[in-house]
């Protein structure tokens, strides 16, 4: 069962290769997702959402990823930024931003990888803030952010104070003086996602743009939904690959059938564990369990694409005949390197195991 309407599914299926290969449809993607009212999914009704459970948003990510990882990741970025605004104690900012974010009229770009990594002691924070009479001045760089739409966006980032004792999370509007969006990164795929680096040279913000004064308090509250929705990316990709593999194998006997069935069962189990765990709040209270599922997600999606390759055989290597296989191969690579990257997840797991020994 899919949560997307048929017209959106076919719109995405027809354009999946273009959305991956170039930026030609980058401006059309967000409005198309918005016209299906997707950004309200899993947002409380009191905040203007559809009041569905959080797993519904993960389900949307999975359904989109089944058609196009570019679409799924742009949805993720928009919905992740909405999550930041929902979790912020700055209610005036939320009231200002939420209606246009939920309607998809304002693009949301979470540039928080660097902050998430630095919180885990794996990186230096690249942005600094200085308090002044009017609020704050920001300097630095955000190396990666997706959904930086040409017509405007709001970026979320974390910045540290000069002596490194405090880190705050800010929303930065795209028209702020001193903020430069660089040209789209020269990516090997997902080129329709409006992904670029940003430079901040003396960006002045009022106190009313601060999402939270303490990143180390705020980021753990949004991380479960960030990571949970990322699991949807791999679930959708795995479903697409396994569907293609099954079609390629047909009804005859195959040495691959056992692996195919095992992976289908793993996809089912991952979705069950994830959706029930997110909706009950269990995974929010147990971050290591959620990170384990996130790691499993990459393993399952990578194995599914590998199985699709084996089922298709040489056809998989033929342009125009692979039915999207080559794109899915690149999409699987993205799952390994989006924060938390596989290397970061393994680091966290090794630390946790070390601590329990
Ligand atoms: C298409 C695309 C869109 C993106 N969009 C966004 C976005 O919207 N927002 C955003 O914030 N980011 C975004 N990113 C960035 C992404 O989330 C990751 O931050 C980035 O890809 C990870 O790069 P990294 O080199 O830091 O990887 P890492 O895996 O952190 O580092 C790579 C290297 O460092 C080593 N390493 C890692 N951890 C350790 C350790 N503990 N000790 C020793 N060595 C270690 C690894 O072994 C490896 O050699 C995007 C990336 C892509 C490709």
Coordinates of C-alpha atoms and ligand atoms in Angstrom, one line a residue:
X1 CA 0.0 0.0 0.0
X2 CA 1.3 3.4 -0.8
X3 CA 0.6 6.8 0.8
X4 CA 1.1 8.6 -2.5
X5 CA -1.6 9.3 -5.0
X6 CA -1.2 7.7 -8.4
X7 CA -0.6 11.0 -10.3
X8 CA 2.4 11.8 -8.0
X9 CA 3.7 8.3 -8.3
X10 CA 3.7 8.4 -12.1
X11 CA 5.0 12.0 -12.1
X12 CA 8.0 10.8 -10.1
X13 CA 8.5 7.5 -12.0
X14 CA 8.6 9.4 -15.3
X15 CA 11.1 11.9 -14.0
X16 CA 13.3 9.8 -11.6
X17 CA 16.3 9.7 -14.0
X18 CA 16.2 13.4 -14.7
X19 CA 15.8 14.3 -11.0
X20 CA 19.0 12.2 -10.4
X21 CA 21.0 13.3 -13.4
X22 CA 20.5 17.1 -13.6
X23 CA 19.0 20.2 -11.9
X24 CA 16.4 20.8 -14.7
X25 CA 13.5 19.8 -12.5
X26 CA 15.0 21.0 -9.2
X27 CA 12.6 24.0 -9.1
X28 CA 9.5 21.8 -9.9
X29 CA 10.1 19.1 -7.3
X30 CA 9.2 20.9 -4.0
X31 CA 6.0 22.4 -5.4
X32 CA 4.9 19.0 -6.8
X33 CA 5.4 17.4 -3.4
X34 CA 3.6 20.3 -1.8
X35 CA 0.6 20.0 -4.1
X36 CA 0.1 16.5 -2.7
X37 CA 0.0 18.1 0.8
X38 CA 2.8 15.8 1.9
X39 CA 4.6 18.1 4.3
X40 CA 1.7 18.0 6.8
X41 CA 2.1 14.3 7.3
X42 CA 2.8 13.3 10.9
X43 CA 2.6 16.9 12.1
X44 CA 0.2 17.5 15.1
X45 CA -3.2 18.9 14.0
X46 CA -2.7 21.7 16.6
X47 CA 0.4 22.9 14.6
X48 CA -1.5 22.7 11.2
X49 CA -0.6 19.2 10.3
X50 CA -2.7 16.1 9.5
X51 CA -2.4 14.7 13.1
X52 CA -1.1 11.3 11.8
X53 CA 1.4 9.3 13.8
X54 CA 5.2 10.1 13.2
X55 CA 5.6 6.8 11.4
X56 CA 3.3 8.2 8.6
X57 CA 6.1 10.6 7.7
X58 CA 8.5 7.8 7.5
X59 CA 6.0 5.9 5.3
X60 CA 6.0 8.9 2.9
X61 CA 9.8 9.0 2.7
X62 CA 9.8 5.2 1.9
X63 CA 7.1 5.6 -0.8
X64 CA 9.0 8.5 -2.4
X65 CA 12.3 6.6 -2.2
X66 CA 10.7 3.7 -4.0
X67 CA 10.3 6.1 -7.0
X68 CA 13.1 8.6 -6.6
X69 CA 15.7 9.1 -3.9
X70 CA 16.0 12.8 -5.0
X71 CA 12.3 13.3 -4.2
X72 CA 12.6 11.4 -0.9
X73 CA 15.6 13.4 0.3
X74 CA 14.1 16.7 -0.6
X75 CA 11.0 15.7 1.4
X76 CA 13.3 14.6 4.2
X77 CA 15.0 18.0 4.2
X78 CA 11.7 19.9 4.3
X79 CA 10.2 17.7 6.9
X80 CA 13.4 17.7 9.0
X81 CA 13.4 21.5 9.1
X82 CA 9.7 21.4 10.1
X83 CA 10.7 19.1 12.9
X84 CA 13.2 21.6 14.1
X85 CA 10.6 24.4 14.1
X86 CA 8.1 22.2 15.9
X87 CA 10.6 21.3 18.6
X88 CA 11.8 24.9 19.1
X89 CA 10.7 26.7 22.3
X90 CA 10.7 29.9 20.1
X91 CA 7.0 29.8 19.4
X92 CA 6.9 33.2 17.7
X93 CA 9.4 31.9 15.1
X94 CA 7.3 28.7 14.7
X95 CA 4.2 30.7 14.1
X96 CA 6.0 32.8 11.5
X97 CA 7.5 29.9 9.6
X98 CA 5.3 26.9 10.0
X99 CA 2.4 27.8 7.6
X100 CA 4.6 28.4 4.6
X101 CA 6.9 25.4 5.4
X102 CA 3.9 23.1 5.7
X103 CA 2.5 24.5 2.5
X104 CA 5.9 24.0 0.8
X105 CA 5.9 27.7 -0.2
X106 CA 9.1 28.2 1.8
X107 CA 11.9 25.6 1.4
X108 CA 13.5 24.2 4.5
X109 CA 17.2 23.2 4.5
X110 CA 18.7 21.5 7.6
X111 CA 22.5 22.1 7.5
X112 CA 23.1 20.2 10.7
X113 CA 25.5 17.3 9.7
X114 CA 28.5 19.2 11.0
X115 CA 26.8 19.9 14.3
X116 CA 25.6 16.3 14.7
X117 CA 29.2 15.1 14.0
X118 CA 30.8 17.7 16.3
X119 CA 28.4 16.7 19.1
X120 CA 29.8 13.2 18.8
X121 CA 33.3 14.6 19.0
X122 CA 34.0 13.6 15.3
X123 CA 34.3 17.1 13.8
X124 CA 35.0 20.8 14.5
X125 CA 32.1 23.2 14.4
X126 CA 32.4 25.3 11.2
X127 CA 30.2 28.3 12.2
X128 CA 30.7 30.8 15.1
X129 CA 28.3 33.4 16.6
X130 CA 28.9 36.6 18.5
X131 CA 26.2 38.1 20.6
X132 CA 25.6 41.9 20.1
X133 CA 23.1 44.5 21.1
X134 CA 20.6 43.4 18.4
X135 CA 21.1 39.6 18.6
X136 CA 23.9 37.7 16.9
X137 CA 26.5 37.9 14.1
X138 CA 27.4 34.7 12.4
X139 CA 30.6 33.7 10.5
X140 CA 31.6 30.4 8.9
X141 CA 30.5 27.8 6.5
X142 CA 27.9 25.1 6.0
X143 CA 29.5 22.5 3.7
X144 CA 26.3 20.7 2.8
X145 CA 22.6 21.6 2.7
X146 CA 19.8 20.3 0.5
X147 CA 16.7 22.0 -0.7
X148 CA 18.3 25.4 -1.2
X149 CA 15.7 26.5 -3.6
X150 CA 16.5 29.5 -5.8
X151 CA 13.3 31.4 -4.8
X152 CA 14.3 31.3 -1.2
X153 CA 14.8 29.0 1.8
X154 CA 15.3 28.9 5.5
X155 CA 18.5 27.1 6.7
X156 CA 19.0 25.6 10.1
X157 CA 22.5 25.5 11.5
X158 CA 24.4 25.3 14.7
X159 CA 27.0 27.8 15.7
X160 CA 29.4 28.0 18.6
X161 CA 30.4 31.1 20.6
X162 CA 33.9 32.3 20.4
X163 CA 35.3 30.6 23.5
X164 CA 33.5 27.3 22.5
X165 CA 31.5 27.1 25.7
X166 CA 28.0 27.4 24.0
X167 CA 26.4 26.2 20.8
X168 CA 23.1 27.6 19.6
X169 CA 20.9 26.5 16.8
X170 CA 19.6 29.2 14.4
X171 CA 17.2 29.5 11.5
X172 CA 18.8 31.7 8.8
X173 CA 16.6 33.2 6.0
X174 CA 18.1 33.0 2.5
X175 CA 17.9 36.8 2.1
X176 CA 20.0 37.6 5.1
X177 CA 22.9 40.0 4.3
X178 CA 26.2 38.1 4.3
X179 CA 24.8 34.7 3.4
X180 CA 26.0 33.3 0.1
X181 CA 24.6 30.2 -1.4
X182 CA 27.3 28.6 -3.6
X183 CA 26.4 27.0 -6.9
X184 CA 25.0 23.4 -6.7
X185 CA 27.6 20.9 -5.9
X186 CA 28.9 18.8 -8.8
X187 CA 27.3 15.6 -7.5
X188 CA 27.4 12.1 -9.2
X189 CA 23.7 11.7 -8.5
X190 CA 20.8 13.4 -6.7
X191 CA 21.5 16.5 -8.8
X192 CA 17.9 17.6 -8.6
X193 CA 18.0 18.1 -4.8
X194 CA 19.4 21.7 -4.8
X195 CA 22.4 20.7 -2.7
X196 CA 25.2 23.3 -2.1
X197 CA 27.5 24.8 0.4
X198 CA 26.9 28.2 2.1
X199 CA 29.2 30.9 3.3
X200 CA 28.3 33.2 6.2
X201 CA 30.3 36.5 6.4
X202 CA 28.8 38.6 9.2
X203 CA 25.2 37.4 9.0
X204 CA 23.2 39.5 11.5
X205 CA 20.2 37.9 13.1
X206 CA 17.8 39.0 15.8
X207 CA 17.2 36.9 18.9
X208 CA 13.9 36.0 17.2
X209 CA 15.8 33.7 14.7
X210 CA 17.3 31.5 17.4
X211 CA 15.7 28.0 17.4
X212 CA 17.4 27.0 20.6
X213 CA 20.2 28.4 22.9
X214 CA 21.7 24.9 23.5
X215 CA 22.4 22.6 20.6
X216 CA 23.3 19.7 22.9
X217 CA 19.8 19.9 24.4
X218 CA 18.0 20.6 21.1
X219 CA 19.7 18.2 18.6
X220 CA 19.0 15.0 20.6
X221 CA 15.2 15.9 20.6
X222 CA 15.1 16.2 16.8
X223 CA 17.6 13.4 16.0
X224 CA 15.2 10.5 16.4
X225 CA 12.8 11.8 13.7
X226 CA 15.8 12.8 11.5
X227 CA 17.2 9.3 11.7
X228 CA 13.8 7.6 11.7
X229 CA 12.9 9.3 8.4
X230 CA 16.3 8.4 7.0
X231 CA 15.4 4.7 7.5
X232 CA 12.5 5.3 5.1
X233 CA 15.0 6.2 2.4
X234 CA 16.6 2.7 2.5
X235 CA 13.2 0.9 3.0
X236 CA 11.8 2.5 -0.2
X237 CA 15.0 1.8 -2.2
X238 CA 15.1 -1.8 -1.0
X239 CA 11.4 -2.3 -1.9
X240 CA 12.1 -1.0 -5.4
X241 CA 15.1 -3.2 -6.0
X242 CA 13.4 -6.3 -4.6
X243 CA 10.4 -5.7 -6.7
X244 CA 12.6 -5.3 -9.8
X245 CA 14.5 -8.5 -8.8
X246 CA 11.3 -10.5 -8.4
X247 CA 10.1 -9.4 -11.8
X248 CA 13.4 -10.3 -13.4
X249 CA 13.4 -13.8 -11.8
X250 CA 9.8 -14.5 -13.0
X251 CA 8.1 -17.7 -11.8
X252 CA 10.9 -20.2 -12.5
X253 CA 13.3 -21.7 -10.0
X254 CA 16.3 -19.6 -9.1
X255 CA 19.3 -19.9 -6.8
X256 CA 18.5 -16.2 -5.8
X257 CA 15.0 -16.9 -4.5
X258 CA 16.0 -17.7 -1.0
X259 CA 18.0 -14.5 -0.6
X260 CA 15.2 -12.5 -2.2
X261 CA 12.6 -13.9 0.3
X262 CA 15.0 -13.3 3.2
X263 CA 15.5 -9.7 2.2
X264 CA 11.8 -9.1 1.8
X265 CA 11.3 -10.4 5.3
X266 CA 14.0 -8.2 6.6
X267 CA 12.4 -5.1 5.0
X268 CA 9.1 -6.1 6.6
X269 CA 10.7 -6.6 10.0
X270 CA 12.6 -3.3 9.8
X271 CA 9.5 -1.4 9.0
X272 CA 7.6 -3.1 11.9
X273 CA 10.4 -2.4 14.4
X274 CA 10.7 1.2 13.2
X275 CA 7.1 2.2 12.9
X276 CA 6.0 0.7 16.2
X277 CA 9.1 1.9 18.0
X278 CA 8.8 5.5 16.7
X279 CA 5.1 5.7 17.4
X280 CA 5.3 4.3 20.9
X281 CA 8.3 6.6 21.8
X282 CA 10.4 3.5 22.6
X283 CA 13.1 4.5 20.0
X284 CA 13.2 8.1 21.2
X285 CA 14.2 6.8 24.6
X286 CA 16.7 4.3 23.2
X287 CA 19.0 6.1 20.7
X288 CA 21.4 3.1 20.3
X289 CA 18.5 0.9 19.2
X290 CA 17.4 3.5 16.6
X291 CA 21.0 3.8 15.3
X292 CA 21.2 0.0 15.0
X293 CA 18.1 0.1 12.8
X294 CA 19.6 2.9 10.8
X295 CA 22.7 0.7 10.3
X296 CA 20.6 -2.3 9.3
X297 CA 18.8 -0.1 6.8
X298 CA 22.0 0.6 4.9
X299 CA 22.9 -3.0 5.0
X300 CA 19.5 -4.2 3.7
X301 CA 19.2 -1.5 1.0
X302 CA 22.8 -2.3 -0.2
X303 CA 22.1 -6.0 -0.2
X304 CA 18.8 -5.5 -2.1
X305 CA 20.5 -3.5 -4.9
X306 CA 23.2 -6.1 -5.1
X307 CA 20.5 -8.8 -5.4
X308 CA 18.7 -6.8 -8.1
X309 CA 22.0 -6.7 -10.0
X310 CA 22.4 -10.4 -9.9
X311 CA 18.8 -11.0 -10.9
X312 CA 19.0 -8.6 -13.9
X313 CA 22.5 -9.8 -15.0
X314 CA 24.0 -8.1 -18.0
X315 CA 20.9 -6.0 -18.6
X316 CA 21.7 -4.1 -15.4
X317 CA 24.8 -2.8 -17.2
X318 CA 23.0 -1.6 -20.3
X319 CA 21.9 2.1 -20.4
X320 CA 18.2 2.3 -21.1
X321 CA 17.6 -1.3 -20.3
X322 CA 18.3 -1.5 -16.6
X323 CA 14.9 -0.1 -15.5
X324 CA 16.5 2.4 -13.1
X325 CA 19.1 -0.1 -11.7
X326 CA 22.1 2.2 -12.3
X327 CA 20.3 5.0 -10.5
X328 CA 19.4 2.8 -7.5
X329 CA 23.1 1.7 -7.3
X330 CA 24.1 5.4 -6.9
X331 CA 21.2 6.0 -4.5
X332 CA 22.4 3.2 -2.3
X333 CA 25.8 4.8 -2.2
X334 CA 24.2 7.9 -0.8
X335 CA 22.7 6.0 2.1
X336 CA 26.2 5.0 3.2
X337 CA 27.5 8.6 3.4
X338 CA 24.6 10.7 4.6
X339 CA 25.0 11.7 8.2
X340 CA 25.1 9.6 10.4
X341 CA 27.4 7.9 7.8
X342 CA 28.1 4.3 8.1
X343 CA 31.6 5.2 9.4
X344 CA 30.0 7.4 12.1
X345 CA 27.5 4.7 13.1
X346 CA 30.2 2.1 13.4
X347 CA 32.2 4.6 15.5
X348 CA 29.2 5.2 17.9
X349 CA 28.5 1.4 18.1
X350 CA 32.1 0.6 18.9
X351 CA 32.1 3.3 21.6
X352 CA 28.9 1.9 23.1
X353 CA 30.3 -1.6 23.1
X354 CA 33.5 -0.4 24.6
X355 CA 31.6 1.4 27.4
X356 CA 29.6 -1.7 28.2
X357 CA 32.6 -4.0 28.5
Ligands
LIG1 C1 23.6 14.5 -2.0 C2 24.0 14.9 -0.6 C3 23.1 15.7 0.1 C4 23.4 16.1 1.4 N1 22.6 16.9 2.1 C5 22.9 17.3 3.3 C6 22.0 18.2 4.1 O1 20.9 18.6 3.6 N2 22.3 18.6 5.3 C7 23.5 18.2 5.9 O2 23.8 18.6 7.0 N3 24.4 17.4 5.2 C8 24.1 17.0 4.0 N4 24.9 16.1 3.3 C9 26.2 15.8 3.9 C10 26.1 14.4 4.5 O3 25.1 14.3 5.5 C11 27.4 14.0 5.2 O4 27.8 15.0 6.2 C12 28.6 13.9 4.3 O5 28.3 13.2 3.1 C13 29.6 13.1 5.2 O6 30.8 13.4 4.8 P1 32.1 13.0 5.7 O7 33.2 13.1 4.7 O8 32.1 13.9 6.9 O9 31.9 11.5 6.1 P2 32.4 10.7 7.4 O10 31.9 9.3 7.2 O11 32.1 11.3 8.7 O12 34.0 10.7 7.2 C14 34.6 10.1 6.2 C15 36.0 9.7 6.6 O13 36.3 10.0 8.0 C16 36.6 8.8 8.7 N5 36.0 8.8 10.0 C17 34.7 9.0 10.3 N6 34.5 8.9 11.7 C18 35.7 8.7 12.2 C19 36.3 8.5 13.5 N7 35.5 8.5 14.6 N8 37.6 8.3 13.7 C20 38.4 8.2 12.6 N9 38.0 8.4 11.4 C21 36.7 8.6 11.1 C22 36.0 7.7 7.9 O14 36.6 6.5 8.1 C23 36.2 8.2 6.5 O15 37.6 8.0 6.1 C24 24.7 15.7 2.0 C25 25.5 14.8 1.3 C26 25.2 14.4 0.0 C27 26.1 13.5 -0.7

